[in-house]
């Protein structure tokens, strides 16, 4: 095997903090998550589909949605993966402990799938169709990190 010289190019020490608006519907969602530990969705007046997190326009009907509904907090795993390859988490700058689960969860009462981490302490219980519940952070930030992960309850 030939020798390969690995070249590392440093991008510098640039820090680029930024803020962005999550919008009116995102603000409602994160307000309820932060202050009441509730999940808020929005229902289409035409097809009755419930979107979580809420969005302004139904992707199927192209009509504005204004009917907010509470969903979850429990749900069902729609699909998932278990990550076993270590990498630097861009959110923290440190290596995220492996293995960890990431999945798409259908919260009770919702028609869309909600993405988040899934506890894989006991991997044998993590299956498509497994019932899960959120584990909330003690710290209330009003961000998606107010949920630490979902865990299997059955
Ligand atoms: Zn619709």
Short mmCIF file of C-alpha atoms and ligand atoms in Angstrom, two decimals:
data_model
loop_
_atom_site.label_atom_id
_atom_site.label_comp_id
_atom_site.label_asym_id
_atom_site.label_seq_id
_atom_site.Cartn_x
_atom_site.Cartn_y
_atom_site.Cartn_z
CA UNK A 1 0.00 0.00 0.00
CA UNK A 2 1.38 3.34 -0.93
CA UNK A 3 2.10 5.94 1.69
CA UNK A 4 -0.48 8.63 1.89
CA UNK A 5 0.24 11.98 3.44
CA UNK A 6 -2.88 13.28 5.11
CA UNK A 7 -3.16 17.00 4.76
CA UNK A 8 -5.12 19.04 7.26
CA UNK A 9 -6.17 22.52 6.35
CA UNK A 10 -7.13 24.66 9.29
CA UNK A 11 -10.02 26.97 8.64
CA UNK A 12 -8.89 29.39 11.29
CA UNK A 13 -10.43 30.41 14.55
CA UNK A 14 -13.38 32.26 13.12
CA UNK A 15 -16.43 32.44 15.36
CA UNK A 16 -19.62 33.29 13.60
CA UNK A 17 -22.44 33.57 16.11
CA UNK A 18 -25.80 34.44 14.67
CA UNK A 19 -29.43 34.67 15.64
CA UNK A 20 -32.48 34.08 13.52
CA UNK A 21 -36.20 34.39 13.93
CA UNK A 22 -38.18 31.16 14.21
CA UNK A 23 -41.24 33.06 13.04
CA UNK A 24 -44.69 33.42 14.54
CA UNK A 25 -45.58 29.71 14.47
CA UNK A 26 -42.14 28.61 15.64
CA UNK A 27 -42.37 31.11 18.49
CA UNK A 28 -45.70 29.63 19.61
CA UNK A 29 -44.23 26.13 19.43
CA UNK A 30 -41.12 26.96 21.47
CA UNK A 31 -43.07 29.10 23.97
CA UNK A 32 -45.33 26.14 24.82
CA UNK A 33 -42.38 23.76 24.90
CA UNK A 34 -40.44 26.02 27.24
CA UNK A 35 -43.15 27.21 29.60
CA UNK A 36 -45.68 24.37 29.63
CA UNK A 37 -43.68 21.39 28.32
CA UNK A 38 -46.34 20.91 25.65
CA UNK A 39 -46.08 20.16 21.96
CA UNK A 40 -48.07 22.41 19.68
CA UNK A 41 -49.19 21.50 16.21
CA UNK A 42 -51.42 23.17 13.67
CA UNK A 43 -54.31 21.58 11.79
CA UNK A 44 -55.27 22.11 8.17
CA UNK A 45 -58.89 23.31 7.90
CA UNK A 46 -59.32 21.40 4.63
CA UNK A 47 -57.65 17.97 4.97
CA UNK A 48 -57.39 18.00 8.81
CA UNK A 49 -53.72 17.00 8.70
CA UNK A 50 -51.86 18.05 11.89
CA UNK A 51 -48.33 19.38 11.40
CA UNK A 52 -45.72 19.34 14.17
CA UNK A 53 -43.87 21.60 14.49
CA UNK A 54 -46.52 23.98 13.20
CA UNK A 55 -46.17 25.61 9.80
CA UNK A 56 -48.26 28.29 8.18
CA UNK A 57 -49.44 26.57 4.98
CA UNK A 58 -50.58 22.98 4.38
CA UNK A 59 -48.14 21.29 2.01
CA UNK A 60 -50.95 19.28 0.40
CA UNK A 61 -53.76 21.83 0.17
CA UNK A 62 -51.83 25.12 0.02
CA UNK A 63 -54.24 26.73 2.47
CA UNK A 64 -53.32 28.77 5.54
CA UNK A 65 -53.59 26.93 8.85
CA UNK A 66 -54.58 28.78 12.04
CA UNK A 67 -55.99 26.03 14.30
CA UNK A 68 -53.35 25.20 16.90
CA UNK A 69 -53.73 21.85 18.66
CA UNK A 70 -51.82 20.16 21.44
CA UNK A 71 -50.21 16.84 20.51
CA UNK A 72 -48.13 14.23 22.31
CA UNK A 73 -46.13 14.34 24.46
CA UNK A 74 -46.01 10.58 23.86
CA UNK A 75 -45.58 9.15 20.41
CA UNK A 76 -44.46 6.27 18.26
CA UNK A 77 -41.13 5.75 16.51
CA UNK A 78 -41.70 6.06 12.75
CA UNK A 79 -38.10 5.31 11.82
CA UNK A 80 -34.71 5.64 13.45
CA UNK A 81 -31.00 5.02 13.18
CA UNK A 82 -28.33 4.30 15.74
CA UNK A 83 -25.16 6.25 15.16
CA UNK A 84 -21.92 4.54 16.06
CA UNK A 85 -19.40 6.75 14.29
CA UNK A 86 -17.90 9.46 16.46
CA UNK A 87 -17.75 12.99 15.13
CA UNK A 88 -17.46 16.51 16.44
CA UNK A 89 -20.91 17.84 17.26
CA UNK A 90 -21.19 21.24 15.56
CA UNK A 91 -23.56 22.39 18.30
CA UNK A 92 -21.06 21.82 21.10
CA UNK A 93 -17.64 21.55 19.48
CA UNK A 94 -17.03 18.29 21.33
CA UNK A 95 -17.35 14.67 20.35
CA UNK A 96 -20.86 13.39 20.87
CA UNK A 97 -20.84 10.17 22.90
CA UNK A 98 -21.69 7.10 20.84
CA UNK A 99 -23.80 5.18 20.28
CA UNK A 100 -26.83 7.43 20.18
CA UNK A 101 -30.18 7.19 18.48
CA UNK A 102 -31.85 9.62 16.15
CA UNK A 103 -35.30 9.16 14.80
CA UNK A 104 -38.57 10.38 13.44
CA UNK A 105 -41.38 10.25 15.97
CA UNK A 106 -45.10 10.49 15.30
CA UNK A 107 -46.42 12.33 18.32
CA UNK A 108 -49.94 11.29 19.38
CA UNK A 109 -52.43 13.38 17.43
CA UNK A 110 -49.92 14.48 14.78
CA UNK A 111 -49.74 13.42 11.14
CA UNK A 112 -46.13 14.43 10.56
CA UNK A 113 -42.94 13.06 12.06
CA UNK A 114 -40.89 14.97 14.61
CA UNK A 115 -37.11 14.52 14.59
CA UNK A 116 -35.09 14.08 17.75
CA UNK A 117 -32.63 11.93 19.65
CA UNK A 118 -33.75 8.56 20.99
CA UNK A 119 -32.26 6.91 24.07
CA UNK A 120 -30.55 3.66 23.03
CA UNK A 121 -29.60 2.48 26.50
CA UNK A 122 -31.42 -0.76 25.72
CA UNK A 123 -31.18 -1.08 21.93
CA UNK A 124 -33.46 -4.13 21.91
CA UNK A 125 -36.41 -1.88 22.81
CA UNK A 126 -35.76 0.68 20.08
CA UNK A 127 -37.96 -0.42 17.18
CA UNK A 128 -40.24 1.08 14.58
CA UNK A 129 -43.63 1.31 16.29
CA UNK A 130 -42.21 1.49 19.83
CA UNK A 131 -43.94 3.94 22.16
CA UNK A 132 -41.79 6.81 23.39
CA UNK A 133 -42.00 9.84 25.63
CA UNK A 134 -39.83 12.95 25.82
CA UNK A 135 -37.29 13.55 28.55
CA UNK A 136 -37.05 17.27 29.16
CA UNK A 137 -34.04 19.28 30.21
CA UNK A 138 -34.14 20.90 33.65
CA UNK A 139 -33.04 24.08 31.94
CA UNK A 140 -35.78 25.89 29.99
CA UNK A 141 -34.23 27.64 27.00
CA UNK A 142 -37.09 27.81 24.54
CA UNK A 143 -35.15 25.75 22.00
CA UNK A 144 -35.29 22.19 20.71
CA UNK A 145 -32.73 21.39 23.42
CA UNK A 146 -35.48 21.70 26.01
CA UNK A 147 -36.02 18.07 24.98
CA UNK A 148 -32.98 15.96 25.82
CA UNK A 149 -34.24 12.90 23.96
CA UNK A 150 -37.16 10.49 23.67
CA UNK A 151 -37.14 7.18 25.53
CA UNK A 152 -39.02 3.96 24.96
CA UNK A 153 -41.82 3.47 27.51
CA UNK A 154 -43.28 0.05 26.62
ZN1 LIG B 1 -54.44 20.27 4.03
#
